[in-house]
mmCIF file of C-alpha atoms in Angstrom:
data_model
loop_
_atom_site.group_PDB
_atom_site.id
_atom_site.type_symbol
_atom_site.label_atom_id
_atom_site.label_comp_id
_atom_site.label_asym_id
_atom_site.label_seq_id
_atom_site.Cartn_x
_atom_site.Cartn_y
_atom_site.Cartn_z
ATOM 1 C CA UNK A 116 7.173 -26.176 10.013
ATOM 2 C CA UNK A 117 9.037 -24.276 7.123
ATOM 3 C CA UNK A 118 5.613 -23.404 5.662
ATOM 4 C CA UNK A 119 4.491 -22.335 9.293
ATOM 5 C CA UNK A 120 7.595 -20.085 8.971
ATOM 6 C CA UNK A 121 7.193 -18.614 5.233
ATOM 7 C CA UNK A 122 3.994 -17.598 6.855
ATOM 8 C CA UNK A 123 4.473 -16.043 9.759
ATOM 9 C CA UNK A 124 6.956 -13.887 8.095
ATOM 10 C CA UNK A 125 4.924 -12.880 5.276
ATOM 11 C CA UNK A 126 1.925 -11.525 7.846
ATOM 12 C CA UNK A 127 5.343 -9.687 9.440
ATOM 13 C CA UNK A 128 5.854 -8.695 6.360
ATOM 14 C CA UNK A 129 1.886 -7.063 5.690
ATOM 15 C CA UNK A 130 1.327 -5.935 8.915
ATOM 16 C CA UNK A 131 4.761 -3.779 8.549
ATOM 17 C CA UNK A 132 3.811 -2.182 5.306
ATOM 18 C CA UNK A 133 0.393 -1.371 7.225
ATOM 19 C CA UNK A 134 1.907 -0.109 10.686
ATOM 20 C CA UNK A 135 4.162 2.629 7.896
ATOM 21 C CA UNK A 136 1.106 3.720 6.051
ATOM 22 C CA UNK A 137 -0.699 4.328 9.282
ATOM 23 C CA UNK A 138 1.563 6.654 10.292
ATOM 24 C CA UNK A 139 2.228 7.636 6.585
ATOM 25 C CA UNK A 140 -1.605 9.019 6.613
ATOM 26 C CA UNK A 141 -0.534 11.668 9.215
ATOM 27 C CA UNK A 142 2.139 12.355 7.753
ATOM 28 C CA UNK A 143 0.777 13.106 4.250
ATOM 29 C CA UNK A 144 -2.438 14.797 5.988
ATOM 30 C CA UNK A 145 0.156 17.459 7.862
ATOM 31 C CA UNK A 146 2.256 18.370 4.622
ATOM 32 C CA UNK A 147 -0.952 18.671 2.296
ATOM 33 C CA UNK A 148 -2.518 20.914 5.472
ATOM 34 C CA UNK A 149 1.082 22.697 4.515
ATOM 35 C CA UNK A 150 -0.006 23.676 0.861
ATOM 36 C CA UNK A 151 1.803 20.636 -0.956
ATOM 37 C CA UNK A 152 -0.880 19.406 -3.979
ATOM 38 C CA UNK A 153 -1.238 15.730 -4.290
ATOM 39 C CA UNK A 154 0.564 14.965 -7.343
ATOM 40 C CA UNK A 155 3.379 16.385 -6.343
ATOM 41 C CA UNK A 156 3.482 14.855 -2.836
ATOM 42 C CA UNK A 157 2.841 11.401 -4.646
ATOM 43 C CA UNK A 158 6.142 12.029 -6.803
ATOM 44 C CA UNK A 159 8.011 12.820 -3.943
ATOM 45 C CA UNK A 160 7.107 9.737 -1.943
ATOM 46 C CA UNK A 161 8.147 7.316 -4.933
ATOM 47 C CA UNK A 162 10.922 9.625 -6.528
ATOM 48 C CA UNK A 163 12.719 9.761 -2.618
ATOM 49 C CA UNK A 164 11.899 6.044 -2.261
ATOM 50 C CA UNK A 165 13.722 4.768 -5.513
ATOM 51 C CA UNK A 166 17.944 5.060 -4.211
ATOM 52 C CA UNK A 167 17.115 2.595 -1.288
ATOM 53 C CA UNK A 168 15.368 0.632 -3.637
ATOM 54 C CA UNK A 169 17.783 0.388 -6.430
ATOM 55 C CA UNK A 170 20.721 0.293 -3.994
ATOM 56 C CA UNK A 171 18.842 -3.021 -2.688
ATOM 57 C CA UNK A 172 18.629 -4.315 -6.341
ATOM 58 C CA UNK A 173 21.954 -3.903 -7.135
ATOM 59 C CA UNK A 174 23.352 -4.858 -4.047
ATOM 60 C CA UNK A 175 21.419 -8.494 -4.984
ATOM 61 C CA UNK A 176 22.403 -8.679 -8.180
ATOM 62 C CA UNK A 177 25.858 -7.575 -8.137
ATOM 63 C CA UNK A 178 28.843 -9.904 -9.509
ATOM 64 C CA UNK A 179 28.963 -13.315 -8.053
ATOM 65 C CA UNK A 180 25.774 -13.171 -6.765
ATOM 66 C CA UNK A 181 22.972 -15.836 -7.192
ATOM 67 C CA UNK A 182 25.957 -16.743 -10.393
ATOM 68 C CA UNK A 183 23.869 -18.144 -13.109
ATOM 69 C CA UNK A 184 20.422 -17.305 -12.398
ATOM 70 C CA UNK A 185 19.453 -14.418 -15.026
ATOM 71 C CA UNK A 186 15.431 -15.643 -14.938
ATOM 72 C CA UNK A 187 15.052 -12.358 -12.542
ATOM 73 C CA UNK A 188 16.915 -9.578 -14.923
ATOM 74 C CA UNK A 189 14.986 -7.189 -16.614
ATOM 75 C CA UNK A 190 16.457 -8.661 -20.113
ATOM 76 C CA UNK A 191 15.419 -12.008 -19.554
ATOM 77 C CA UNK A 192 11.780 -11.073 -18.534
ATOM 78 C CA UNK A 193 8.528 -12.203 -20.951
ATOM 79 C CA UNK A 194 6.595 -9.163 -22.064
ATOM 80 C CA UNK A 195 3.893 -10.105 -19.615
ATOM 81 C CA UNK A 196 6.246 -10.249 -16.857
ATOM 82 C CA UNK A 197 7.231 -6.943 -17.686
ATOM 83 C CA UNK A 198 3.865 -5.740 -18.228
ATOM 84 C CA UNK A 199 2.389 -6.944 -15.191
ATOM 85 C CA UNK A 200 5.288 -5.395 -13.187
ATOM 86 C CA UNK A 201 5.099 -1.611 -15.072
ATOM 87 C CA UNK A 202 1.319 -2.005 -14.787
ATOM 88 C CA UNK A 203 1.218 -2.343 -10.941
ATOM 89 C CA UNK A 204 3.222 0.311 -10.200
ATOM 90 C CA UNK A 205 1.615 2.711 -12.632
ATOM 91 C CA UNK A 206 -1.335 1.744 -10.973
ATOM 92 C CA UNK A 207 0.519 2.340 -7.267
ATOM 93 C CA UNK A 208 0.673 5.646 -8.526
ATOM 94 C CA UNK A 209 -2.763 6.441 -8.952
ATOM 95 C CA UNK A 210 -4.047 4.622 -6.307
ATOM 96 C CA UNK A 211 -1.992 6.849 -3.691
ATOM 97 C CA UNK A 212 -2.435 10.112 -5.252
ATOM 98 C CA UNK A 213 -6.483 8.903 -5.719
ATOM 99 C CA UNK A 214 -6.489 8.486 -2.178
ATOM 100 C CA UNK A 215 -4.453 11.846 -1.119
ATOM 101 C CA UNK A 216 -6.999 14.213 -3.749
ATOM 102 C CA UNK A 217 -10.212 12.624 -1.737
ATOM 103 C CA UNK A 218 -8.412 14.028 1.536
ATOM 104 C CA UNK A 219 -7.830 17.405 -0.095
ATOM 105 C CA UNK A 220 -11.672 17.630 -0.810
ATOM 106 C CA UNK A 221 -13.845 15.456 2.356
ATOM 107 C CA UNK A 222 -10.769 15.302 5.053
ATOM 108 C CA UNK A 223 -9.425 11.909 5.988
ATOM 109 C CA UNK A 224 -12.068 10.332 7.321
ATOM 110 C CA UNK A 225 -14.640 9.056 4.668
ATOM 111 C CA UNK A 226 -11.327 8.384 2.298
ATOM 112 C CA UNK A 227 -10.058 6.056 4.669
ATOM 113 C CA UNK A 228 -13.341 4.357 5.370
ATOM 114 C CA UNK A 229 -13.960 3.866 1.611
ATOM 115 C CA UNK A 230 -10.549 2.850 0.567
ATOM 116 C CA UNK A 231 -9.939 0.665 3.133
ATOM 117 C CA UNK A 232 -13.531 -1.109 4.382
ATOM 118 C CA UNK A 233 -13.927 -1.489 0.257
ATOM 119 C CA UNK A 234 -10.557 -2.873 -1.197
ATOM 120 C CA UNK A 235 -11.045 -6.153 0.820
ATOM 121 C CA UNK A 236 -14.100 -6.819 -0.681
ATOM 122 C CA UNK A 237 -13.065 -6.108 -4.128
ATOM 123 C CA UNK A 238 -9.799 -8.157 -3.561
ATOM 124 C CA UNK A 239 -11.865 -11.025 -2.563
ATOM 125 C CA UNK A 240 -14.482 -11.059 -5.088
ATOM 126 C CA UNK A 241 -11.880 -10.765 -7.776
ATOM 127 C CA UNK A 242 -9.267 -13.396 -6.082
ATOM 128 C CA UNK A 243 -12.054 -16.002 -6.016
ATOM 129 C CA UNK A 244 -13.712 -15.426 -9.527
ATOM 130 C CA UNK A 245 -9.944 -15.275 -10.635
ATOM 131 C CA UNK A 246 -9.591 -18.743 -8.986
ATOM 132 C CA UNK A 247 -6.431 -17.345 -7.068
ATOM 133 C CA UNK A 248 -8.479 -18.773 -3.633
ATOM 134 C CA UNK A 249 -11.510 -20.567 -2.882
ATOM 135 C CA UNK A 250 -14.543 -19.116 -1.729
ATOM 136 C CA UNK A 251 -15.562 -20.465 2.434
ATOM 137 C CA UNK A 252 -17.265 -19.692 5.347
ATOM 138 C CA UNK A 253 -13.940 -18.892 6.888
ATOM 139 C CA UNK A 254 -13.107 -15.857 4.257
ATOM 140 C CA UNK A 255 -16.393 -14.514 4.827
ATOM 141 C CA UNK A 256 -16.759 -14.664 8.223
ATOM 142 C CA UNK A 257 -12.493 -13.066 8.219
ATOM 143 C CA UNK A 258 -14.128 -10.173 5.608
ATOM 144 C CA UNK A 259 -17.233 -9.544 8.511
ATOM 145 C CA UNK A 260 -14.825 -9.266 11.408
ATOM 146 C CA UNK A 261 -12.045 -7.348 9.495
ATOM 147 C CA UNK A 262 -14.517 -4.582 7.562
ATOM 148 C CA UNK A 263 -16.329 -4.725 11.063
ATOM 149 C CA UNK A 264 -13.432 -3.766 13.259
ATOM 150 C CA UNK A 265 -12.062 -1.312 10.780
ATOM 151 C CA UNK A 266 -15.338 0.968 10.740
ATOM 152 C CA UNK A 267 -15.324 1.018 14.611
ATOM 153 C CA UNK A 268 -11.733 2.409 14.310
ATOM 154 C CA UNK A 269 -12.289 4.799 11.552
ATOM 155 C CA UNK A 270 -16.022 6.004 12.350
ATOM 156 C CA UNK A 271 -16.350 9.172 14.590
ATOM 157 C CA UNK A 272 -18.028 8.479 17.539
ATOM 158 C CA UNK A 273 -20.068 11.851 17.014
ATOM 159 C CA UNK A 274 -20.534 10.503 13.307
ATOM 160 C CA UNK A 275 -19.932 11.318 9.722
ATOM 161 C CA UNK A 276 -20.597 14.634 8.385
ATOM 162 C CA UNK A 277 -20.485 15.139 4.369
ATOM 163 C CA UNK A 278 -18.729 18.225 3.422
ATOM 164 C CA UNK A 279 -20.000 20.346 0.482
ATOM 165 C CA UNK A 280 -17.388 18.501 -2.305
ATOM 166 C CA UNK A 281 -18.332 14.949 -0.907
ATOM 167 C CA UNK A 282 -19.379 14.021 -4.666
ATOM 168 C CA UNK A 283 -15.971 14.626 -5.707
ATOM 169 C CA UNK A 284 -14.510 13.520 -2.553
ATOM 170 C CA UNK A 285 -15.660 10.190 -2.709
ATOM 171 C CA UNK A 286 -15.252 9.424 -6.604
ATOM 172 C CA UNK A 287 -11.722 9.765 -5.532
ATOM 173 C CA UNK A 288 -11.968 7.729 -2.699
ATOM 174 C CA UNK A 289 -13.531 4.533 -4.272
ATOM 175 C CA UNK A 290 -10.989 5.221 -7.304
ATOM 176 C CA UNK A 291 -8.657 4.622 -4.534
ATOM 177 C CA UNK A 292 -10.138 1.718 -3.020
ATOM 178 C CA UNK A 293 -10.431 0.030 -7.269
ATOM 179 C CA UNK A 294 -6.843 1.076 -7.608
ATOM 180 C CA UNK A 295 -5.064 -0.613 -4.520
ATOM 181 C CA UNK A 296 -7.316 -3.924 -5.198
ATOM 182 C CA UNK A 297 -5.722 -4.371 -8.626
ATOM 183 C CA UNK A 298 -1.965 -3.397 -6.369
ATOM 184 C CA UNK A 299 -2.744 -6.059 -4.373
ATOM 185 C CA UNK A 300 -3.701 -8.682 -7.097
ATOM 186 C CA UNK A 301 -0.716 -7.422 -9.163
ATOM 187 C CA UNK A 302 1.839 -7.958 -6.533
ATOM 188 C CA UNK A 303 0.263 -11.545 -5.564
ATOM 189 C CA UNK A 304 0.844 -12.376 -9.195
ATOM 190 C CA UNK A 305 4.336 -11.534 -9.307
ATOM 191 C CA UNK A 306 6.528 -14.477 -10.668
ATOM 192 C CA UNK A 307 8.214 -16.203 -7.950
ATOM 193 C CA UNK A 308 11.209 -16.058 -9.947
ATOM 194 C CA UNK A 309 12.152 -12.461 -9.898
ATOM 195 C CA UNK A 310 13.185 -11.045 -6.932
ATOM 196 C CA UNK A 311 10.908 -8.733 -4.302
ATOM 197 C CA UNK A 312 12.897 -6.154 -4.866
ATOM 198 C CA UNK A 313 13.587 -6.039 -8.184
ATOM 199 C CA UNK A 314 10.327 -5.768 -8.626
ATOM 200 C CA UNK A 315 9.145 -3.253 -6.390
ATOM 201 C CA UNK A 316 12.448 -1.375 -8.091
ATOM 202 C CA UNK A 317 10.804 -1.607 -11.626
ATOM 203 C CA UNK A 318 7.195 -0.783 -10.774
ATOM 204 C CA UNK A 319 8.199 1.980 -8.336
ATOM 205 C CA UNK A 320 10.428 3.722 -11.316
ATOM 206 C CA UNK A 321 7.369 3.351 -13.266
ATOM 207 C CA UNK A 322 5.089 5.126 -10.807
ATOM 208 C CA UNK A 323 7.706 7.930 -10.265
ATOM 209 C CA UNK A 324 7.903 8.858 -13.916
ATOM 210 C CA UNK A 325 4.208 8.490 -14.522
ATOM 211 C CA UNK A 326 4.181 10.735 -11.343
ATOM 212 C CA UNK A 327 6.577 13.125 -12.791
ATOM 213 C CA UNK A 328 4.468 13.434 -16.160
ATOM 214 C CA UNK A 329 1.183 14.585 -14.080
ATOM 215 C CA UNK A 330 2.658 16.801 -11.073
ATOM 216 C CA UNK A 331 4.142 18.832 -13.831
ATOM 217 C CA UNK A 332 1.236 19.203 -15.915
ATOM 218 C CA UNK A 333 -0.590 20.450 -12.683
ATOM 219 C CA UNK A 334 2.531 22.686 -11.471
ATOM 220 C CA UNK A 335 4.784 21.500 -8.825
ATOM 221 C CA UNK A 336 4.484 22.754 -5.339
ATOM 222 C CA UNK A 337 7.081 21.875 -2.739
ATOM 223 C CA UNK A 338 7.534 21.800 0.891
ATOM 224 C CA UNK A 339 7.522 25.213 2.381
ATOM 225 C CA UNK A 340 10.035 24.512 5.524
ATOM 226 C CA UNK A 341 12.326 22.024 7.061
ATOM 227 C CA UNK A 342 9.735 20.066 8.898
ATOM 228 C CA UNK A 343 7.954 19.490 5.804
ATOM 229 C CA UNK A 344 10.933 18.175 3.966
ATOM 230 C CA UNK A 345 11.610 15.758 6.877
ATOM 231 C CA UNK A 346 7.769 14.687 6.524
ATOM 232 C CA UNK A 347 8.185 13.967 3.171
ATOM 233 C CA UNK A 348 11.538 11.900 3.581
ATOM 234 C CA UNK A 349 9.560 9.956 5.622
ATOM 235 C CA UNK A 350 6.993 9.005 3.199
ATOM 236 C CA UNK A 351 9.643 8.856 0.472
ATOM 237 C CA UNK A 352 11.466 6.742 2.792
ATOM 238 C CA UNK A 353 9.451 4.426 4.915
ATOM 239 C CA UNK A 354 5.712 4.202 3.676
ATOM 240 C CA UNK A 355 7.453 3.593 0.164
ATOM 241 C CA UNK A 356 10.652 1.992 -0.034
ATOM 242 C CA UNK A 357 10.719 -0.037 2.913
ATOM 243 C CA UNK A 358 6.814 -0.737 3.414
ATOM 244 C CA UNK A 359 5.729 -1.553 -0.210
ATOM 245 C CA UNK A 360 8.572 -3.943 -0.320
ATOM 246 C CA UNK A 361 7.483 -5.238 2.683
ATOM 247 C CA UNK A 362 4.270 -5.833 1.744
ATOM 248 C CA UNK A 363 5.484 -7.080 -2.241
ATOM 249 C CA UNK A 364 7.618 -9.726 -0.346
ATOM 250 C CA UNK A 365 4.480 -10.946 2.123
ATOM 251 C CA UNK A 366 2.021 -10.598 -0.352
ATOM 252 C CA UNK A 367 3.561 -13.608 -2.754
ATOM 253 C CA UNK A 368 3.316 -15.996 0.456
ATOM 254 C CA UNK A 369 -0.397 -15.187 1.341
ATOM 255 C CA UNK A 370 -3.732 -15.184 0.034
ATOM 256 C CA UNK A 371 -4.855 -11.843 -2.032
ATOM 257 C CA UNK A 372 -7.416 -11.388 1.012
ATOM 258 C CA UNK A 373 -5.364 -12.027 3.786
ATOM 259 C CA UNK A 374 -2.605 -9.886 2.488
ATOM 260 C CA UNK A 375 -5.141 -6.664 1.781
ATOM 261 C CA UNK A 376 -6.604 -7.676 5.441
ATOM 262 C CA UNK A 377 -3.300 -7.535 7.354
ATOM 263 C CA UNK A 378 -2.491 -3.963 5.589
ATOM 264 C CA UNK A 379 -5.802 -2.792 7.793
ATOM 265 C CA UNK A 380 -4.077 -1.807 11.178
ATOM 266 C CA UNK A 381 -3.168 1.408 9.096
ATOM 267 C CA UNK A 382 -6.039 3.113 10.498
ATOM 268 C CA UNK A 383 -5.461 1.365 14.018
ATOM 269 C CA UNK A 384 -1.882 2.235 14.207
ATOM 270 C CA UNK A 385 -3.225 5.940 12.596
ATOM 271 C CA UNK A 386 -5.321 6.015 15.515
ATOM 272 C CA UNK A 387 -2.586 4.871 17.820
ATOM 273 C CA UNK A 388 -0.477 7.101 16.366
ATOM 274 C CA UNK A 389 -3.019 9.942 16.461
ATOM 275 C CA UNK A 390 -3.877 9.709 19.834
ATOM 276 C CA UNK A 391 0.281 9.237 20.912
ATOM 277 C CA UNK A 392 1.315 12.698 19.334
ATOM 278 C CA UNK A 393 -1.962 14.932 19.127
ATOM 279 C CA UNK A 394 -3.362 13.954 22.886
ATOM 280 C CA UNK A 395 -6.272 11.946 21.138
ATOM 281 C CA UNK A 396 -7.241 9.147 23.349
ATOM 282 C CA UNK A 397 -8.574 5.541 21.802
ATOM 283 C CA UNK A 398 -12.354 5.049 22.699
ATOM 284 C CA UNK A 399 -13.835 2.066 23.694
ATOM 285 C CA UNK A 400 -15.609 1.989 20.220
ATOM 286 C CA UNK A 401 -11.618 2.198 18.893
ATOM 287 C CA UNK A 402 -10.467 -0.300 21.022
ATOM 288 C CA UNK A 403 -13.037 -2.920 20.326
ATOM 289 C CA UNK A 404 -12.507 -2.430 16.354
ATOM 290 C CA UNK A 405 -9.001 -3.253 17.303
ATOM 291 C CA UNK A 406 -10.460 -6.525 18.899
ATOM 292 C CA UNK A 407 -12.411 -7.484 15.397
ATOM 293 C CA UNK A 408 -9.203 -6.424 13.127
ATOM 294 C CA UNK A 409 -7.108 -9.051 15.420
ATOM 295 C CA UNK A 410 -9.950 -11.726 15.077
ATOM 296 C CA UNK A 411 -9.953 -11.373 11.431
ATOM 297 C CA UNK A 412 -6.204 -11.868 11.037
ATOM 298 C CA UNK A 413 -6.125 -15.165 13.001
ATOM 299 C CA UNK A 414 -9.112 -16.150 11.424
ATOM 300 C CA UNK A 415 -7.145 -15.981 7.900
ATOM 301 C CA UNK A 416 -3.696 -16.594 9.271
ATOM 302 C CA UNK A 417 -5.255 -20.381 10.284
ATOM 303 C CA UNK A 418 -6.797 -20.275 6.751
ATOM 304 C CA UNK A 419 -3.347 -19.645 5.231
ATOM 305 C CA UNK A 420 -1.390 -22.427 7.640
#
């Protein structure tokens, strides 16, 4: 029953992270639309998510907690503890500013379909030849469903259309789809020891300086009004702080595959969220995508009980 729990939580915990990106891609869509360049909106979003974070950390770790366990502190960490920790996040970074540049150049659309119908995939083929799961008819008939759903939610009913910088456009994109693979596997691997937090804390710090070294190399550009800044909070705020620790903490307790699985209602709730503000209405090709994603996630969610 307690593993029954742990798991229910941890899908909580996934499908979180993915409802804030979803609404994150608007978001980030409507302040690039604004003039802000990609590195620098990908320095805001972790630079404005590290106080929450570190306020978390230290509220955990402060005097007479968890007295006598040190395994989690940054001191006490192996080197490839530390490096597997720094590496993720550097690799958060370019993974989210990969998938903002293809945006800039081929719109939202064929980014999202890349990044996210392809990082499931990846994540699987990698988790199994890793030996971090085992290969069965139930993940690949979860990976059909899933990739199947999402590409009724994401595909225009009219069609794709390739825009003149579509080369460029979609090296970006599958960079991005790579990139948040290796996230995933990175924050699977995480030792159980040291705390979600902490880590997301670390690796976060190490994707805002890494950040910081680009956007200024490229020139920084800023919001230009009060709306903006908000919009950027947000992402700061939400699609950072609280949804990659969110999805850090649910991704130790699942699967590789089901963890990068549940993350795909971002471009349901995108949809949802799409058709909510901007008077977009779901389509019945929208809604049954919506019917595969769920399918996929019980699927995998009896494969993980």
């Amino acid at each position: 029953m307690k593993t029954q729990t742990s798991a229910t939580l941890a899908w909580g915990g996934v499908l979180l992270a993915g409802v804030l990106w979803g609404v994150g891609a608007l978001v980030a869509q409507s302040v690039m639309s604004g003039g802000m360049a990609p590195y620098s909106l990908s320095l805001a979003r972790f630079a404005l998510g590290l106080p929450l974070l570190w306020w978390w950390h230290w509220r955990q770790t402060a005097p007479g907690k968890n007295a006598g366990k040190t395994s989690g502190e940054w001191r006490h960490l192996p080197w490839r503890e530390r490096a597997l920790i720094v590496g993720t996040g550097l690799v958060m970074a370019m993974n989210v500013t990969s998938w903002f540049a293809g945006i800039t150049y081929i719109g939202a659309a064929l980014p999202t379909v890349i990044s996210i119908c392809c990082a499931p995939v990846i994540v699987a083929l990698l988790s199994v030849s890793r030996g971090y799961e085992r290969a069965s008819g139930r993940l690949v008939v979860a990976l059909a469903l899933a990739l199947g759903g999402v590409g009724l939610i994401v595909m225009p009913a009219e069609g794709l259309s390739l825009p003149k910088d579509y080369a460029m456009g979609l090296a970006w994109s599958f960079a991005s789809a790579g990139l948040y693979s290796v996230v995933v596997l990175g924050n699977a691997r995480m030792p159980a020891h040291v705390p979600a937090v902490s880590a997301s804390a670390w690796s976060m710090s190490a994707a805002a300086l890494l950040m910081l070294v680009l956007a200024s190399a490229q020139g920084l550009t800023w919001p230009r009004d009060t709306a903006a800044w908000l919009q950027v909070g947000y992402t700061g705020v939400f699609t950072t702080s609280i949804a990659y620790l969110a999805f850090a903490w649910g991704a130790r307790r699942l699967s590789p595959t089901a963890a990068v699985v549940g993350t795909l209602v971002e471009p349901l709730v995108a949809a949802v969220a799409a058709a909510c503000l901007f008077s977009q209405p779901l389509t019945g090709q929208q809604g049954a995508g919506a019917l595969l994603l769920g399918a996929a996630m019980v699927v995998l969610a009896r494969r993980t009980g």
